[in-house]
Amino acid sequence: MTALFALATSLLWGLADFGGGLLSRRTPALTVVVVSQSIAVAVLGAVVMATGGWSEAGPQLWFAVAAGLAGPVAMLAFYKALALGPMGVVSPLGSIGVAVPVGVGLVLGERPGLVQFLGILVAVAGVCLAGGPQFRGAPVQRQAIALTLLAAFGFGAVMALIAEASTTLTGLFLALFVQRVTNVAAGGLALYVSVRRGSPALPAKGFPWHSLPALAFVGLADVAANGTYSIAAQHGPVTVAAVLASLYPVVTAVAARGVLRERLRAIQSAGAGLALVGTVLLASG
């Protein structure tokens, strides 16, 4: 079950990141974050009401609040980095954040077996190569790398925190709702400050109503990924769940190949293959 939910997480995160990156090329990244997460809040609020999730309120929700504060910083940095591009730089480096939840798992006493440890090394190496890393180039690329490293740490912190925010399914819905409300509050404040400083909140043509379905998909896919990761981490080793969930750059790279016609280089194909081998080792270890 851990492998299944963790792989679902990587698929959802990969598609959400690809969609968010595309949207941020036409709409300010902060607006993409706030609007997409607001849609997720509305949906999650209805789910919490329908399932009676309010009964699960407790001190553990502070983990969700902390995840909600870290999330907007990570998403904003990541979407800005994706907008600066290329995705081949940003996507694989974003997976470095897996070191945070893996480190937490090790501190809590988890010790992967030899096969799983080998799988972790192979999968992480594959993910880093799958984007076809490019470290040479203009200052814009160096800025994208710096933003991606900030995002990676934030994403890793969110993974570690959300796994501690609930122990039941209804509690998970409530935790995700609290996390997203915090996301919107923090992101909305940042957007307000940005506008006061003269940055536009919307494209020149006004609110991109035609992009609303895409914004909804990004917000809902991201929150669903947090949910599937929490389930994966609760039903198996965090070290395994975190590494499998971090395969999302492979999904982003494949989506970029299919939609944007970005050609996969030899190093990317080799990285995708290594990621697949690492996945098999982790699932069978």
Tab-separated table of C-alpha atoms in Angstrom:
chain	number	residue	atom	x	y	z
A	1	MET	CA	0.000	0.000	0.000
A	2	THR	CA	2.848	2.398	0.803
A	3	ALA	CA	4.369	2.042	-2.664
A	4	LEU	CA	1.001	2.456	-4.407
A	5	PHE	CA	0.019	5.654	-2.586
A	6	ALA	CA	3.530	7.096	-2.799
A	7	LEU	CA	3.635	6.543	-6.567
A	8	ALA	CA	0.190	8.139	-6.860
A	9	THR	CA	1.675	11.105	-4.988
A	10	SER	CA	4.496	11.437	-7.494
A	11	LEU	CA	2.031	11.335	-10.401
A	12	LEU	CA	-0.227	14.008	-8.871
A	13	TRP	CA	2.646	16.273	-7.841
A	14	GLY	CA	4.310	15.926	-11.216
A	15	LEU	CA	1.173	16.956	-13.094
A	16	ALA	CA	0.383	19.757	-10.624
A	17	ASP	CA	3.899	21.175	-10.907
A	18	PHE	CA	3.790	21.020	-14.683
A	19	GLY	CA	0.432	22.813	-14.741
A	20	GLY	CA	1.535	25.395	-12.178
A	21	GLY	CA	4.712	26.102	-14.110
A	22	LEU	CA	2.800	26.656	-17.328
A	23	LEU	CA	0.251	28.925	-15.666
A	24	SER	CA	3.010	30.968	-14.020
A	25	ARG	CA	4.388	31.861	-17.442
A	26	ARG	CA	1.219	33.843	-18.156
A	27	THR	CA	-0.086	34.755	-14.669
A	28	PRO	CA	1.901	35.976	-11.619
A	29	ALA	CA	3.031	32.985	-9.558
A	30	LEU	CA	1.487	34.326	-6.326
A	31	THR	CA	-1.888	34.611	-8.018
A	32	VAL	CA	-1.607	31.054	-9.303
A	33	VAL	CA	-0.859	29.839	-5.767
A	34	VAL	CA	-3.675	31.798	-4.088
A	35	VAL	CA	-6.389	31.031	-6.645
A	36	SER	CA	-5.543	27.334	-7.018
A	37	GLN	CA	-5.357	26.838	-3.243
A	38	SER	CA	-8.600	28.780	-2.683
A	39	ILE	CA	-10.391	26.324	-4.944
A	40	ALA	CA	-8.882	23.470	-2.940
A	41	VAL	CA	-10.089	25.106	0.300
A	42	ALA	CA	-13.669	25.263	-0.990
A	43	VAL	CA	-13.660	21.600	-2.006
A	44	LEU	CA	-11.990	20.426	1.193
A	45	GLY	CA	-14.358	22.481	3.326
A	46	ALA	CA	-17.306	20.662	1.746
A	47	VAL	CA	-15.597	17.294	2.318
A	48	VAL	CA	-14.900	18.083	5.982
A	49	MET	CA	-18.523	19.116	6.524
A	50	ALA	CA	-19.805	15.975	4.813
A	51	THR	CA	-17.528	13.583	6.744
A	52	GLY	CA	-17.747	15.237	10.156
A	53	GLY	CA	-14.022	15.913	10.169
A	54	TRP	CA	-14.366	18.687	12.774
A	55	SER	CA	-14.589	15.978	15.461
A	56	GLU	CA	-10.928	15.112	14.770
A	57	ALA	CA	-9.638	18.539	15.857
A	58	GLY	CA	-6.679	18.336	18.230
A	59	PRO	CA	-3.148	19.570	18.953
A	60	GLN	CA	-1.800	17.634	15.961
A	61	LEU	CA	-3.378	20.251	13.682
A	62	TRP	CA	-0.489	22.562	14.512
A	63	PHE	CA	1.568	20.348	12.206
A	64	ALA	CA	-0.938	21.197	9.465
A	65	VAL	CA	-0.617	24.916	10.245
A	66	ALA	CA	3.163	24.675	10.009
A	67	ALA	CA	2.858	22.802	6.715
A	68	GLY	CA	0.471	25.499	5.523
A	69	LEU	CA	3.037	28.210	6.263
A	70	ALA	CA	5.880	26.359	4.531
A	71	GLY	CA	3.795	25.400	1.510
A	72	PRO	CA	3.218	28.840	-0.075
A	73	VAL	CA	6.894	29.734	0.219
A	74	ALA	CA	7.867	26.484	-1.482
A	75	MET	CA	5.199	26.712	-4.182
A	76	LEU	CA	5.928	30.355	-4.966
A	77	ALA	CA	9.663	29.698	-5.261
A	78	PHE	CA	9.038	26.592	-7.359
A	79	TYR	CA	6.551	28.213	-9.749
A	80	LYS	CA	8.838	31.209	-10.209
A	81	ALA	CA	11.716	28.869	-10.933
A	82	LEU	CA	9.598	26.939	-13.435
A	83	ALA	CA	8.600	30.207	-15.089
A	84	LEU	CA	12.275	31.159	-15.399
A	85	GLY	CA	12.952	27.650	-16.675
A	86	PRO	CA	14.005	25.422	-18.129
A	87	MET	CA	12.009	22.655	-16.457
A	88	GLY	CA	15.001	20.385	-16.954
A	89	VAL	CA	16.857	22.418	-14.317
A	90	VAL	CA	14.046	23.026	-11.878
A	91	SER	CA	12.195	19.731	-11.769
A	92	PRO	CA	15.003	17.333	-10.745
A	93	LEU	CA	16.533	19.725	-8.223
A	94	GLY	CA	13.145	20.096	-6.542
A	95	SER	CA	13.308	16.456	-5.492
A	96	ILE	CA	16.302	17.146	-3.240
A	97	GLY	CA	13.756	18.066	-0.578
A	98	VAL	CA	13.238	14.328	-0.043
A	99	ALA	CA	16.237	14.537	2.290
A	100	VAL	CA	14.032	16.226	4.925
A	101	PRO	CA	11.396	13.476	5.452
A	102	VAL	CA	14.006	10.740	4.921
A	103	GLY	CA	16.143	12.356	7.611
A	104	VAL	CA	13.137	12.533	9.944
A	105	GLY	CA	12.452	8.848	9.362
A	106	LEU	CA	16.037	7.933	10.185
A	107	VAL	CA	15.989	10.065	13.337
A	108	LEU	CA	12.784	8.309	14.430
A	109	GLY	CA	14.551	4.971	14.143
A	110	GLU	CA	13.649	3.695	10.681
A	111	ARG	CA	16.399	1.597	9.129
A	112	PRO	CA	15.860	0.556	5.503
A	113	GLY	CA	17.104	-2.876	4.475
A	114	LEU	CA	20.025	-3.263	2.104
A	115	VAL	CA	17.784	-3.605	-0.967
A	116	GLN	CA	15.696	-0.583	0.031
A	117	PHE	CA	18.810	1.488	0.761
A	118	LEU	CA	20.146	0.622	-2.677
A	119	GLY	CA	16.744	1.512	-4.133
A	120	ILE	CA	16.849	4.924	-2.427
A	121	LEU	CA	20.255	5.708	-3.904
A	122	VAL	CA	19.285	4.528	-7.394
A	123	ALA	CA	15.903	6.323	-7.372
A	124	VAL	CA	17.311	9.651	-6.153
A	125	ALA	CA	20.109	9.497	-8.722
A	126	GLY	CA	17.557	8.705	-11.423
A	127	VAL	CA	15.327	11.599	-10.433
A	128	CYS	CA	18.228	14.050	-10.496
A	129	LEU	CA	19.222	12.859	-13.975
A	130	ALA	CA	15.677	12.608	-15.351
A	131	GLY	CA	15.412	16.363	-15.800
A	132	GLY	CA	18.641	16.486	-17.753
A	133	PRO	CA	20.356	18.879	-15.323
A	134	GLN	CA	21.953	21.907	-16.943
A	135	PHE	CA	24.186	23.959	-14.655
A	136	ARG	CA	25.832	26.112	-17.304
A	137	GLY	CA	24.259	29.237	-18.700
A	138	ALA	CA	22.955	32.687	-17.930
A	139	PRO	CA	22.317	34.245	-14.487
A	140	VAL	CA	18.607	33.457	-14.925
A	141	GLN	CA	19.453	29.779	-14.673
A	142	ARG	CA	21.426	30.328	-11.468
A	143	GLN	CA	18.451	32.220	-10.029
A	144	ALA	CA	16.178	29.332	-10.974
A	145	ILE	CA	18.493	26.921	-9.157
A	146	ALA	CA	18.514	29.065	-5.991
A	147	LEU	CA	14.712	29.302	-5.996
A	148	THR	CA	14.406	25.562	-6.580
A	149	LEU	CA	16.637	24.700	-3.630
A	150	LEU	CA	14.469	26.922	-1.403
A	151	ALA	CA	11.369	25.195	-2.761
A	152	ALA	CA	12.916	21.768	-2.229
A	153	PHE	CA	13.504	22.405	1.467
A	154	GLY	CA	9.956	23.750	1.828
A	155	PHE	CA	8.410	20.757	0.062
A	156	GLY	CA	10.427	18.388	2.217
A	157	ALA	CA	9.242	20.165	5.360
A	158	VAL	CA	5.623	19.931	4.183
A	159	MET	CA	6.019	16.187	3.576
A	160	ALA	CA	7.422	15.658	7.061
A	161	LEU	CA	4.805	17.838	8.775
A	162	ILE	CA	1.664	16.637	6.998
A	163	ALA	CA	2.531	13.022	7.795
A	164	GLU	CA	2.268	13.934	11.494
A	165	ALA	CA	-0.949	15.964	11.234
A	166	SER	CA	-3.493	13.131	11.363
A	167	THR	CA	-3.973	9.439	12.092
A	168	THR	CA	-7.416	8.822	10.545
A	169	LEU	CA	-8.977	9.484	7.141
A	170	THR	CA	-11.458	12.087	8.409
A	171	GLY	CA	-8.654	13.655	10.417
A	172	LEU	CA	-6.607	13.808	7.235
A	173	PHE	CA	-9.371	15.754	5.477
A	174	LEU	CA	-9.438	18.239	8.363
A	175	ALA	CA	-5.637	18.513	8.437
A	176	LEU	CA	-5.510	19.173	4.695
A	177	PHE	CA	-8.272	21.780	5.056
A	178	VAL	CA	-6.380	23.580	7.833
A	179	GLN	CA	-3.178	23.399	5.806
A	180	ARG	CA	-4.837	24.925	2.740
A	181	VAL	CA	-6.596	27.669	4.722
A	182	THR	CA	-3.190	28.609	6.121
A	183	ASN	CA	-1.764	28.444	2.585
A	184	VAL	CA	-4.359	30.896	1.304
A	185	ALA	CA	-3.960	33.247	4.268
A	186	ALA	CA	-0.167	33.358	3.939
A	187	GLY	CA	-0.242	33.520	0.161
A	188	GLY	CA	-2.949	36.187	0.187
A	189	LEU	CA	-0.911	38.350	2.560
A	190	ALA	CA	2.149	37.958	0.350
A	191	LEU	CA	0.065	38.871	-2.712
A	192	TYR	CA	-1.283	41.979	-0.967
A	193	VAL	CA	2.243	43.106	-0.045
A	194	SER	CA	3.426	42.398	-3.593
A	195	VAL	CA	0.631	44.508	-5.084
A	196	ARG	CA	1.326	47.359	-2.658
A	197	ARG	CA	4.911	47.316	-3.876
A	198	GLY	CA	3.758	47.749	-7.447
A	199	SER	CA	3.781	44.202	-8.802
A	200	PRO	CA	0.726	43.243	-10.858
A	201	ALA	CA	-1.645	40.648	-9.429
A	202	LEU	CA	-3.169	39.808	-12.808
A	203	PRO	CA	-2.037	39.619	-16.426
A	204	ALA	CA	-2.540	42.687	-18.618
A	205	LYS	CA	-5.768	41.210	-20.005
A	206	GLY	CA	-7.335	40.751	-16.562
A	207	PHE	CA	-8.292	37.628	-14.627
A	208	PRO	CA	-7.611	34.535	-16.766
A	209	TRP	CA	-11.073	32.996	-16.577
A	210	HIS	CA	-10.171	30.600	-19.369
A	211	SER	CA	-7.460	29.177	-17.081
A	212	LEU	CA	-9.848	28.490	-14.185
A	213	PRO	CA	-10.165	24.732	-14.914
A	214	ALA	CA	-6.373	24.450	-15.043
A	215	LEU	CA	-6.050	26.393	-11.776
A	216	ALA	CA	-8.598	24.089	-10.160
A	217	PHE	CA	-6.690	21.050	-11.365
A	218	VAL	CA	-3.398	22.351	-9.973
A	219	GLY	CA	-4.911	23.083	-6.555
A	220	LEU	CA	-6.842	19.818	-6.262
A	221	ALA	CA	-4.010	17.650	-7.605
A	222	ASP	CA	-1.595	19.212	-5.126
A	223	VAL	CA	-3.874	18.661	-2.156
A	224	ALA	CA	-4.662	15.111	-3.291
A	225	ALA	CA	-0.926	14.432	-3.474
A	226	ASN	CA	-0.510	15.605	0.126
A	227	GLY	CA	-3.297	13.238	1.112
A	228	THR	CA	-1.909	10.186	-0.670
A	229	TYR	CA	1.548	10.888	0.743
A	230	SER	CA	0.190	11.098	4.288
A	231	ILE	CA	-1.533	7.733	3.834
A	232	ALA	CA	1.650	6.216	2.377
A	233	ALA	CA	3.773	7.497	5.268
A	234	GLN	CA	1.312	6.172	7.859
A	235	HIS	CA	1.194	2.656	6.389
A	236	GLY	CA	4.885	2.089	5.789
A	237	PRO	CA	8.415	3.416	6.282
A	238	VAL	CA	8.664	7.180	5.753
A	239	THR	CA	12.036	6.659	4.074
A	240	VAL	CA	10.408	4.526	1.366
A	241	ALA	CA	7.273	6.674	0.978
A	242	ALA	CA	9.277	9.891	0.686
A	243	VAL	CA	11.630	8.585	-1.991
A	244	LEU	CA	8.845	7.078	-4.111
A	245	ALA	CA	6.818	10.275	-3.789
A	246	SER	CA	9.841	12.271	-4.944
A	247	LEU	CA	9.701	10.674	-8.399
A	248	TYR	CA	7.409	13.485	-9.573
A	249	PRO	CA	10.169	15.206	-11.637
A	250	VAL	CA	10.036	12.211	-13.992
A	251	VAL	CA	6.322	12.890	-14.497
A	252	THR	CA	7.012	16.599	-15.077
A	253	ALA	CA	9.725	15.800	-17.617
A	254	VAL	CA	7.459	13.374	-19.488
A	255	ALA	CA	4.599	15.915	-19.470
A	256	ALA	CA	6.948	18.564	-20.848
A	257	ARG	CA	7.945	16.126	-23.583
A	258	GLY	CA	4.348	15.334	-24.477
A	259	VAL	CA	2.823	18.828	-24.269
A	260	LEU	CA	5.693	21.231	-24.917
A	261	ARG	CA	7.602	18.875	-27.211
A	262	GLU	CA	10.713	19.275	-25.079
A	263	ARG	CA	13.052	16.582	-26.352
A	264	LEU	CA	14.326	14.078	-23.808
A	265	ARG	CA	18.110	13.970	-23.851
A	266	ALA	CA	20.068	10.759	-23.332
A	267	ILE	CA	20.770	11.685	-19.710
A	268	GLN	CA	17.047	12.168	-19.086
A	269	SER	CA	16.146	8.785	-20.534
A	270	ALA	CA	18.873	7.149	-18.445
A	271	GLY	CA	17.596	8.945	-15.344
A	272	ALA	CA	14.022	7.798	-15.946
A	273	GLY	CA	15.284	4.242	-16.290
A	274	LEU	CA	17.248	4.481	-13.043
A	275	ALA	CA	14.209	5.925	-11.260
A	276	LEU	CA	12.163	2.943	-12.443
A	277	VAL	CA	14.821	0.500	-11.224
A	278	GLY	CA	14.952	2.262	-7.872
A	279	THR	CA	11.164	2.068	-7.612
A	280	VAL	CA	11.224	-1.684	-8.170
A	281	LEU	CA	13.943	-2.133	-5.549
A	282	LEU	CA	12.052	-0.047	-2.995
A	283	ALA	CA	8.762	-1.837	-3.634
A	284	SER	CA	10.336	-5.282	-3.351
A	285	GLY	CA	12.762	-4.603	-0.492
